[in-house]
mmCIF file of C-alpha atoms and ligand atoms in Angstrom:
data_model
loop_
_atom_site.group_PDB
_atom_site.id
_atom_site.type_symbol
_atom_site.label_atom_id
_atom_site.label_comp_id
_atom_site.label_asym_id
_atom_site.label_seq_id
_atom_site.Cartn_x
_atom_site.Cartn_y
_atom_site.Cartn_z
ATOM 1 C CA UNK A 7 4.302 -57.188 -8.942
ATOM 2 C CA UNK A 8 4.694 -53.928 -10.518
ATOM 3 C CA UNK A 9 5.798 -53.181 -14.093
ATOM 4 C CA UNK A 10 9.456 -53.193 -13.232
ATOM 5 C CA UNK A 11 9.470 -56.282 -11.084
ATOM 6 C CA UNK A 12 7.692 -58.029 -13.881
ATOM 7 C CA UNK A 13 10.393 -57.129 -16.282
ATOM 8 C CA UNK A 14 13.137 -58.044 -13.815
ATOM 9 C CA UNK A 15 11.522 -61.377 -12.983
ATOM 10 C CA UNK A 16 10.422 -62.684 -16.388
ATOM 11 C CA UNK A 17 12.494 -61.053 -19.023
ATOM 12 C CA UNK A 18 15.942 -59.798 -17.647
ATOM 13 C CA UNK A 19 18.941 -61.953 -18.805
ATOM 14 C CA UNK A 20 22.588 -61.174 -19.443
ATOM 15 C CA UNK A 21 23.120 -60.358 -23.013
ATOM 16 C CA UNK A 22 25.054 -62.728 -25.289
ATOM 17 C CA UNK A 23 25.847 -60.572 -28.387
ATOM 18 C CA UNK A 24 29.030 -58.497 -27.986
ATOM 19 C CA UNK A 25 27.367 -55.462 -29.587
ATOM 20 C CA UNK A 26 24.797 -55.268 -26.715
ATOM 21 C CA UNK A 27 26.785 -53.006 -24.358
ATOM 22 C CA UNK A 28 23.860 -52.504 -21.978
ATOM 23 C CA UNK A 29 20.342 -54.512 -22.283
ATOM 24 C CA UNK A 30 17.281 -54.469 -20.247
ATOM 25 C CA UNK A 31 16.914 -52.079 -17.270
ATOM 26 C CA UNK A 32 18.166 -48.514 -18.062
ATOM 27 C CA UNK A 33 16.439 -45.700 -19.912
ATOM 28 C CA UNK A 34 17.570 -47.249 -23.117
ATOM 29 C CA UNK A 35 19.804 -50.065 -24.393
ATOM 30 C CA UNK A 36 23.200 -49.397 -25.793
ATOM 31 C CA UNK A 37 24.463 -51.108 -28.963
ATOM 32 C CA UNK A 38 27.864 -50.665 -30.243
ATOM 33 C CA UNK A 39 28.079 -49.166 -33.673
ATOM 34 C CA UNK A 40 31.155 -50.058 -35.412
ATOM 35 C CA UNK A 41 31.411 -46.947 -37.835
ATOM 36 C CA UNK A 42 30.082 -48.115 -41.207
ATOM 37 C CA UNK A 43 31.308 -51.585 -40.911
ATOM 38 C CA UNK A 44 27.696 -52.940 -40.444
ATOM 39 C CA UNK A 45 24.287 -51.772 -41.089
ATOM 40 C CA UNK A 46 21.348 -52.153 -38.520
ATOM 41 C CA UNK A 47 18.181 -53.670 -39.846
ATOM 42 C CA UNK A 48 15.147 -52.687 -37.772
ATOM 43 C CA UNK A 49 11.719 -54.092 -38.042
ATOM 44 C CA UNK A 50 8.569 -54.068 -35.901
ATOM 45 C CA UNK A 51 5.258 -55.903 -35.862
ATOM 46 C CA UNK A 52 2.221 -55.987 -33.581
ATOM 47 C CA UNK A 53 0.088 -59.038 -32.722
ATOM 48 C CA UNK A 54 -3.412 -58.450 -31.319
ATOM 49 C CA UNK A 55 -5.650 -60.992 -29.425
ATOM 50 C CA UNK A 56 -8.676 -61.805 -31.729
ATOM 51 C CA UNK A 57 -6.941 -60.249 -34.759
ATOM 52 C CA UNK A 58 -3.712 -62.065 -35.184
ATOM 53 C CA UNK A 59 -4.154 -64.926 -32.709
ATOM 54 C CA UNK A 60 -7.311 -66.507 -31.147
ATOM 55 C CA UNK A 61 -8.489 -65.489 -27.632
ATOM 56 C CA UNK A 62 -7.216 -68.153 -25.267
ATOM 57 C CA UNK A 63 -4.257 -69.090 -27.515
ATOM 58 C CA UNK A 64 -1.474 -70.781 -25.602
ATOM 59 C CA UNK A 65 0.968 -68.133 -24.113
ATOM 60 C CA UNK A 66 4.017 -70.027 -25.447
ATOM 61 C CA UNK A 67 2.623 -70.000 -29.034
ATOM 62 C CA UNK A 68 1.742 -66.296 -28.753
ATOM 63 C CA UNK A 69 5.234 -65.409 -27.483
ATOM 64 C CA UNK A 70 7.018 -67.597 -30.255
ATOM 65 C CA UNK A 71 4.904 -66.143 -32.898
ATOM 66 C CA UNK A 72 5.169 -62.588 -31.881
ATOM 67 C CA UNK A 73 8.884 -62.876 -32.146
ATOM 68 C CA UNK A 74 8.854 -65.144 -35.319
ATOM 69 C CA UNK A 75 6.887 -62.644 -37.441
ATOM 70 C CA UNK A 76 9.682 -60.073 -36.698
ATOM 71 C CA UNK A 77 12.625 -62.507 -37.174
ATOM 72 C CA UNK A 78 11.039 -63.550 -40.501
ATOM 73 C CA UNK A 79 11.417 -59.830 -41.710
ATOM 74 C CA UNK A 80 15.124 -59.923 -40.532
ATOM 75 C CA UNK A 81 15.568 -63.160 -42.582
ATOM 76 C CA UNK A 82 14.037 -61.656 -45.601
ATOM 77 C CA UNK A 83 16.774 -58.870 -45.404
ATOM 78 C CA UNK A 84 19.678 -61.406 -45.025
ATOM 79 C CA UNK A 85 20.415 -59.865 -41.570
ATOM 80 C CA UNK A 86 21.954 -61.560 -38.600
ATOM 81 C CA UNK A 87 19.707 -61.187 -35.555
ATOM 82 C CA UNK A 88 21.072 -59.022 -32.851
ATOM 83 C CA UNK A 89 18.523 -57.870 -30.263
ATOM 84 C CA UNK A 90 14.711 -57.051 -29.745
ATOM 85 C CA UNK A 91 12.422 -54.782 -27.814
ATOM 86 C CA UNK A 92 9.183 -56.120 -26.354
ATOM 87 C CA UNK A 93 6.056 -54.012 -25.744
ATOM 88 C CA UNK A 94 3.370 -55.841 -23.868
ATOM 89 C CA UNK A 95 -0.234 -54.806 -23.269
ATOM 90 C CA UNK A 96 -1.745 -57.145 -20.631
ATOM 91 C CA UNK A 97 -5.395 -57.128 -19.183
ATOM 92 C CA UNK A 98 -3.643 -58.628 -15.968
ATOM 93 C CA UNK A 99 -0.335 -59.866 -14.783
ATOM 94 C CA UNK A 100 -1.152 -63.654 -14.975
ATOM 95 C CA UNK A 101 2.000 -65.315 -13.746
ATOM 96 C CA UNK A 102 1.229 -68.694 -15.253
ATOM 97 C CA UNK A 103 0.509 -67.092 -18.694
ATOM 98 C CA UNK A 104 3.467 -64.765 -18.540
ATOM 99 C CA UNK A 105 5.794 -67.729 -17.844
ATOM 100 C CA UNK A 106 4.329 -69.629 -20.643
ATOM 101 C CA UNK A 107 4.683 -66.518 -23.022
ATOM 102 C CA UNK A 108 8.168 -65.996 -21.848
ATOM 103 C CA UNK A 109 9.076 -69.688 -22.639
ATOM 104 C CA UNK A 110 7.936 -69.506 -26.205
ATOM 105 C CA UNK A 111 9.453 -66.064 -26.793
ATOM 106 C CA UNK A 112 12.925 -67.156 -25.510
ATOM 107 C CA UNK A 113 12.732 -70.655 -27.232
ATOM 108 C CA UNK A 114 12.999 -68.748 -30.619
ATOM 109 C CA UNK A 115 15.205 -65.906 -29.231
ATOM 110 C CA UNK A 116 17.723 -68.606 -28.194
ATOM 111 C CA UNK A 117 17.462 -70.487 -31.505
ATOM 112 C CA UNK A 118 18.152 -67.496 -33.593
ATOM 113 C CA UNK A 119 20.513 -65.692 -31.118
ATOM 114 C CA UNK A 120 18.529 -62.722 -30.319
ATOM 115 C CA UNK A 121 18.802 -60.665 -26.849
ATOM 116 C CA UNK A 122 15.941 -58.913 -25.363
ATOM 117 C CA UNK A 123 17.221 -55.368 -24.712
ATOM 118 C CA UNK A 124 14.027 -53.563 -23.387
ATOM 119 C CA UNK A 125 10.541 -52.599 -24.013
ATOM 120 C CA UNK A 126 7.421 -51.453 -22.013
ATOM 121 C CA UNK A 127 4.466 -53.093 -20.209
ATOM 122 C CA UNK A 128 1.020 -51.480 -19.961
ATOM 123 C CA UNK A 129 -2.447 -52.592 -18.779
ATOM 124 C CA UNK A 130 -4.859 -52.960 -21.720
ATOM 125 C CA UNK A 131 -6.246 -55.474 -24.225
ATOM 126 C CA UNK A 132 -3.794 -58.286 -24.879
ATOM 127 C CA UNK A 133 -1.413 -57.133 -27.602
ATOM 128 C CA UNK A 134 2.259 -57.546 -28.251
ATOM 129 C CA UNK A 135 4.604 -55.443 -30.092
ATOM 130 C CA UNK A 136 8.255 -56.476 -30.896
ATOM 131 C CA UNK A 137 10.924 -54.405 -32.499
ATOM 132 C CA UNK A 138 13.747 -56.622 -33.735
ATOM 133 C CA UNK A 139 17.362 -55.444 -34.890
ATOM 134 C CA UNK A 140 19.708 -57.203 -36.998
ATOM 135 C CA UNK A 141 23.021 -56.468 -38.728
ATOM 136 C CA UNK A 142 24.211 -56.847 -42.268
ATOM 137 C CA UNK A 143 27.170 -55.745 -44.238
ATOM 138 C CA UNK A 144 26.850 -52.303 -46.002
ATOM 139 C CA UNK A 145 25.266 -52.796 -49.572
ATOM 140 C CA UNK A 146 24.512 -56.483 -49.001
ATOM 141 C CA UNK A 147 21.003 -56.472 -47.564
ATOM 142 C CA UNK A 148 18.379 -58.257 -49.545
ATOM 143 C CA UNK A 149 15.800 -55.612 -50.484
ATOM 144 C CA UNK A 150 12.574 -55.619 -52.613
ATOM 145 C CA UNK A 151 14.161 -53.512 -55.268
ATOM 146 C CA UNK A 152 16.718 -55.572 -57.213
ATOM 147 C CA UNK A 153 14.546 -57.966 -59.392
ATOM 148 C CA UNK A 154 15.235 -57.660 -63.154
ATOM 149 C CA UNK A 155 13.496 -59.172 -66.230
ATOM 150 C CA UNK A 156 14.948 -62.697 -66.800
ATOM 151 C CA UNK A 157 15.318 -63.446 -63.112
ATOM 152 C CA UNK A 158 13.820 -66.758 -61.766
ATOM 153 C CA UNK A 159 11.446 -66.561 -58.909
ATOM 154 C CA UNK A 160 11.783 -69.000 -55.920
ATOM 155 C CA UNK A 161 10.127 -69.684 -52.643
ATOM 156 C CA UNK A 162 11.475 -71.626 -49.664
ATOM 157 C CA UNK A 163 9.583 -74.594 -48.048
ATOM 158 C CA UNK A 164 5.929 -75.212 -48.673
ATOM 159 C CA UNK A 165 3.152 -72.634 -49.252
ATOM 160 C CA UNK A 166 -0.415 -72.904 -47.824
ATOM 161 C CA UNK A 167 0.410 -74.936 -44.650
ATOM 162 C CA UNK A 168 -0.624 -72.087 -42.283
ATOM 163 C CA UNK A 169 -3.745 -71.399 -44.331
ATOM 164 C CA UNK A 170 -4.648 -75.114 -44.336
ATOM 165 C CA UNK A 171 -4.009 -75.271 -40.631
ATOM 166 C CA UNK A 172 -6.384 -72.367 -40.057
ATOM 167 C CA UNK A 173 -9.001 -73.829 -42.219
ATOM 168 C CA UNK A 174 -8.657 -77.300 -40.577
ATOM 169 C CA UNK A 175 -8.870 -75.717 -37.052
ATOM 170 C CA UNK A 176 -11.873 -73.731 -37.977
ATOM 171 C CA UNK A 177 -13.663 -76.888 -39.267
ATOM 172 C CA UNK A 178 -13.767 -75.749 -42.886
ATOM 173 C CA UNK A 179 -11.584 -78.568 -44.105
ATOM 174 C CA UNK A 180 -11.524 -82.026 -42.580
ATOM 175 C CA UNK A 181 -8.149 -83.998 -42.750
ATOM 176 C CA UNK A 182 -6.932 -87.025 -40.848
ATOM 177 C CA UNK A 183 -5.383 -85.952 -37.525
ATOM 178 C CA UNK A 184 -1.952 -87.064 -38.601
ATOM 179 C CA UNK A 185 -2.084 -84.607 -41.456
ATOM 180 C CA UNK A 186 -3.454 -81.790 -39.217
ATOM 181 C CA UNK A 187 -0.639 -81.722 -36.588
ATOM 182 C CA UNK A 188 2.016 -80.437 -38.933
ATOM 183 C CA UNK A 189 -0.276 -77.872 -40.416
ATOM 184 C CA UNK A 190 -1.185 -76.542 -36.767
ATOM 185 C CA UNK A 191 2.502 -76.403 -35.869
ATOM 186 C CA UNK A 192 3.204 -74.285 -39.049
ATOM 187 C CA UNK A 193 0.317 -71.895 -38.203
ATOM 188 C CA UNK A 194 1.386 -71.473 -34.396
ATOM 189 C CA UNK A 195 5.069 -71.846 -34.811
ATOM 190 C CA UNK A 196 6.304 -70.709 -38.236
ATOM 191 C CA UNK A 197 9.965 -71.208 -38.930
ATOM 192 C CA UNK A 198 11.714 -67.924 -39.740
ATOM 193 C CA UNK A 199 14.296 -68.684 -42.593
ATOM 194 C CA UNK A 200 17.261 -66.839 -40.905
ATOM 195 C CA UNK A 201 20.034 -69.188 -42.052
ATOM 196 C CA UNK A 202 18.650 -69.369 -45.476
ATOM 197 C CA UNK A 203 18.216 -65.588 -45.764
ATOM 198 C CA UNK A 204 21.943 -65.007 -44.873
ATOM 199 C CA UNK A 205 23.043 -67.846 -47.383
ATOM 200 C CA UNK A 206 21.138 -65.975 -50.153
ATOM 201 C CA UNK A 207 23.248 -62.747 -49.655
ATOM 202 C CA UNK A 208 25.130 -62.250 -53.052
ATOM 203 C CA UNK A 209 22.826 -64.776 -54.809
ATOM 204 C CA UNK A 210 19.305 -63.352 -54.590
ATOM 205 C CA UNK A 211 18.690 -60.018 -56.426
ATOM 206 C CA UNK A 212 15.440 -59.264 -54.249
ATOM 207 C CA UNK A 213 13.797 -60.875 -51.370
ATOM 208 C CA UNK A 214 10.594 -60.647 -49.131
ATOM 209 C CA UNK A 215 9.097 -62.891 -46.573
ATOM 210 C CA UNK A 216 5.676 -64.164 -47.130
ATOM 211 C CA UNK A 217 3.408 -62.880 -44.406
ATOM 212 C CA UNK A 218 0.364 -61.625 -46.382
ATOM 213 C CA UNK A 219 0.291 -64.199 -49.119
ATOM 214 C CA UNK A 220 2.501 -65.050 -52.076
ATOM 215 C CA UNK A 221 0.902 -62.707 -54.565
ATOM 216 C CA UNK A 222 0.724 -59.714 -52.120
ATOM 217 C CA UNK A 223 4.277 -60.160 -51.192
ATOM 218 C CA UNK A 224 5.577 -60.841 -54.565
ATOM 219 C CA UNK A 225 3.582 -57.790 -55.752
ATOM 220 C CA UNK A 226 5.617 -55.532 -53.384
ATOM 221 C CA UNK A 227 8.922 -56.905 -55.128
ATOM 222 C CA UNK A 228 7.309 -56.321 -58.538
ATOM 223 C CA UNK A 229 6.341 -52.760 -57.527
ATOM 224 C CA UNK A 230 9.568 -51.877 -55.848
ATOM 225 C CA UNK A 231 11.644 -53.197 -58.759
ATOM 226 C CA UNK A 232 9.361 -51.860 -61.633
ATOM 227 C CA UNK A 233 8.950 -55.306 -63.211
ATOM 228 C CA UNK A 234 6.137 -58.073 -63.719
ATOM 229 C CA UNK A 235 6.072 -61.743 -63.277
ATOM 230 C CA UNK A 236 4.665 -65.000 -64.541
ATOM 231 C CA UNK A 237 3.925 -67.725 -62.082
ATOM 232 C CA UNK A 238 3.172 -71.401 -62.950
ATOM 233 C CA UNK A 239 0.722 -73.009 -60.472
ATOM 234 C CA UNK A 240 1.935 -76.495 -61.142
ATOM 235 C CA UNK A 241 5.392 -75.453 -59.718
ATOM 236 C CA UNK A 242 3.866 -74.199 -56.405
ATOM 237 C CA UNK A 243 5.356 -76.338 -53.529
ATOM 238 C CA UNK A 244 2.570 -77.720 -51.512
ATOM 239 C CA UNK A 245 2.412 -80.735 -49.106
ATOM 240 C CA UNK A 246 0.624 -84.002 -49.385
ATOM 241 C CA UNK A 247 -2.016 -82.567 -46.999
ATOM 242 C CA UNK A 248 -2.595 -79.802 -49.279
ATOM 243 C CA UNK A 249 -2.912 -82.008 -52.345
ATOM 244 C CA UNK A 250 -5.485 -83.926 -50.342
ATOM 245 C CA UNK A 251 -7.533 -80.852 -49.687
ATOM 246 C CA UNK A 252 -6.948 -79.210 -53.110
ATOM 247 C CA UNK A 253 -10.317 -80.210 -54.600
ATOM 248 C CA UNK A 254 -11.919 -78.411 -51.579
ATOM 249 C CA UNK A 255 -9.784 -75.436 -51.162
ATOM 250 C CA UNK A 256 -8.243 -74.760 -54.546
ATOM 251 C CA UNK A 257 -4.942 -72.839 -54.819
ATOM 252 C CA UNK A 258 -6.103 -69.635 -53.054
ATOM 253 C CA UNK A 259 -4.798 -70.561 -49.559
ATOM 254 C CA UNK A 260 -1.325 -71.031 -50.899
ATOM 255 C CA UNK A 261 -1.378 -67.933 -53.016
ATOM 256 C CA UNK A 262 -3.240 -65.207 -50.874
ATOM 257 C CA UNK A 263 -3.593 -66.408 -47.286
ATOM 258 C CA UNK A 264 -0.245 -65.715 -45.852
ATOM 259 C CA UNK A 265 1.138 -66.565 -42.430
ATOM 260 C CA UNK A 266 3.651 -68.917 -44.253
ATOM 261 C CA UNK A 267 6.815 -66.992 -43.284
ATOM 262 C CA UNK A 268 8.691 -68.595 -46.095
ATOM 263 C CA UNK A 269 11.043 -66.542 -48.288
ATOM 264 C CA UNK A 270 10.108 -65.467 -51.842
ATOM 265 C CA UNK A 271 13.138 -64.163 -53.747
ATOM 266 C CA UNK A 272 14.473 -63.678 -57.264
ATOM 267 C CA UNK A 273 17.709 -64.967 -58.750
ATOM 268 C CA UNK A 274 19.421 -63.803 -61.975
ATOM 269 C CA UNK A 275 20.044 -66.685 -64.281
ATOM 270 C CA UNK A 276 23.870 -66.545 -63.967
ATOM 271 C CA UNK A 277 23.613 -67.132 -60.099
ATOM 272 C CA UNK A 278 21.118 -70.044 -60.415
ATOM 273 C CA UNK A 279 24.123 -72.496 -60.150
ATOM 274 C CA UNK A 280 25.261 -70.716 -56.956
ATOM 275 C CA UNK A 281 21.793 -71.205 -55.412
ATOM 276 C CA UNK A 282 21.887 -74.937 -56.348
ATOM 277 C CA UNK A 283 25.144 -74.946 -54.582
ATOM 278 C CA UNK A 284 23.768 -73.742 -51.148
ATOM 279 C CA UNK A 285 20.419 -75.387 -51.517
ATOM 280 C CA UNK A 286 21.659 -78.737 -50.467
ATOM 281 C CA UNK A 287 22.299 -77.209 -46.907
ATOM 282 C CA UNK A 288 18.677 -76.422 -46.219
ATOM 283 C CA UNK A 289 15.899 -79.070 -45.665
ATOM 284 C CA UNK A 290 13.097 -76.800 -46.683
ATOM 285 C CA UNK A 291 14.307 -76.627 -50.312
ATOM 286 C CA UNK A 292 14.140 -73.566 -52.745
ATOM 287 C CA UNK A 293 11.465 -74.025 -55.574
ATOM 288 C CA UNK A 294 11.433 -72.160 -58.968
ATOM 289 C CA UNK A 295 7.924 -71.076 -59.337
ATOM 290 C CA UNK A 296 8.191 -68.703 -62.232
ATOM 291 C CA UNK A 297 10.094 -65.559 -63.759
ATOM 292 C CA UNK A 298 10.417 -62.040 -63.937
ATOM 293 C CA UNK A 299 9.333 -60.222 -67.048
ATOM 294 C CA UNK A 300 9.276 -56.634 -68.250
ATOM 295 C CA UNK A 301 6.190 -54.618 -67.320
ATOM 296 C CA UNK A 302 3.962 -54.783 -64.294
ATOM 297 C CA UNK A 303 1.738 -57.124 -62.380
ATOM 298 C CA UNK A 304 1.761 -60.807 -61.948
ATOM 299 C CA UNK A 305 0.045 -63.415 -64.427
ATOM 300 C CA UNK A 306 -0.591 -66.911 -62.861
ATOM 301 C CA UNK A 307 -1.106 -69.819 -65.210
ATOM 302 C CA UNK A 308 -2.158 -73.330 -64.522
ATOM 303 C CA UNK A 309 -2.435 -76.197 -67.006
ATOM 304 C CA UNK A 310 -5.437 -74.837 -68.653
ATOM 305 C CA UNK A 311 -4.722 -71.146 -68.901
ATOM 306 C CA UNK A 312 -4.966 -68.088 -66.641
ATOM 307 C CA UNK A 313 -5.750 -68.444 -63.028
ATOM 308 C CA UNK A 314 -7.437 -65.507 -61.094
ATOM 309 C CA UNK A 315 -7.409 -65.778 -57.327
ATOM 310 C CA UNK A 316 -10.563 -64.685 -55.350
ATOM 311 C CA UNK A 317 -8.497 -61.930 -53.469
ATOM 312 C CA UNK A 318 -5.151 -60.422 -53.589
ATOM 313 C CA UNK A 319 -3.891 -60.882 -50.017
ATOM 314 C CA UNK A 320 -4.292 -59.928 -46.504
ATOM 315 C CA UNK A 321 -4.634 -56.271 -45.703
ATOM 316 C CA UNK A 322 -6.023 -54.878 -42.340
ATOM 317 C CA UNK A 323 -7.596 -51.964 -44.012
ATOM 318 C CA UNK A 324 -9.284 -53.595 -46.873
ATOM 319 C CA UNK A 325 -12.913 -55.111 -47.014
HETATM 320 MG MG1 MG B 23 7.939 -58.753 -44.431
#
């Protein structure tokens, strides 16, 4: 099967979004642009075997996660998912692996309403680059720049689940199997908070998704907004499994590991009641973990005083 046959066989589907005028199969995709009525949010991410996922990882998990990390960026902007491009570097065209990859990829694409509109396939080490597009009303997107002193800081869901899954899978933490399964699920199949992100439009003053660890990602909000923060460790939302492992792993996996793909966002005090109003719609919950202050940097407190994490967050070009 050649490159074009491969695309035709595995990835060509009729588009569902009305803005997708022409999808996979021409020189470029065509998206209807409605003057300035909507803005296009565009994000891209690459996953490489052995760096972002283990060699031999199930194709369906790789396909799901490659899309999920991009969808999470759309969620953090409050964007409505529209379409995506898929660039695949494959050592060989393994039919079983491709079908499995495709199933994981389209499971999430269907769940959030994304059309695949094009891409490229090349022979090389296994790597996946996805570029995702979403739309948002002009001036409404959640950015990293809007946090102000006095705002409260929230995170969705639980922190440290993916980290704990990684530590359990690599044998560095031992937990009962019943506690491990949900952790592995979160590591392999994170849940991008698309509906939550859109519900936060007009409520959150700034937002980011937690891909590189809470401290690193909150740090981006602080830097872009020109403010500082204080966090209370005792308010960090963690699971029963995390509490069971806390004596072994400490708070660092929840603070600096990343891969949670939850949202971290800030809310001005006068909009906290509006947040409470939408929170009941979402099972993940929104948890107040601290406040924005004037100045710079993030101070983390626990019951006894200041907490200093071992490292600041994931960065490919550090260490
Ligand atoms: Mg992001």
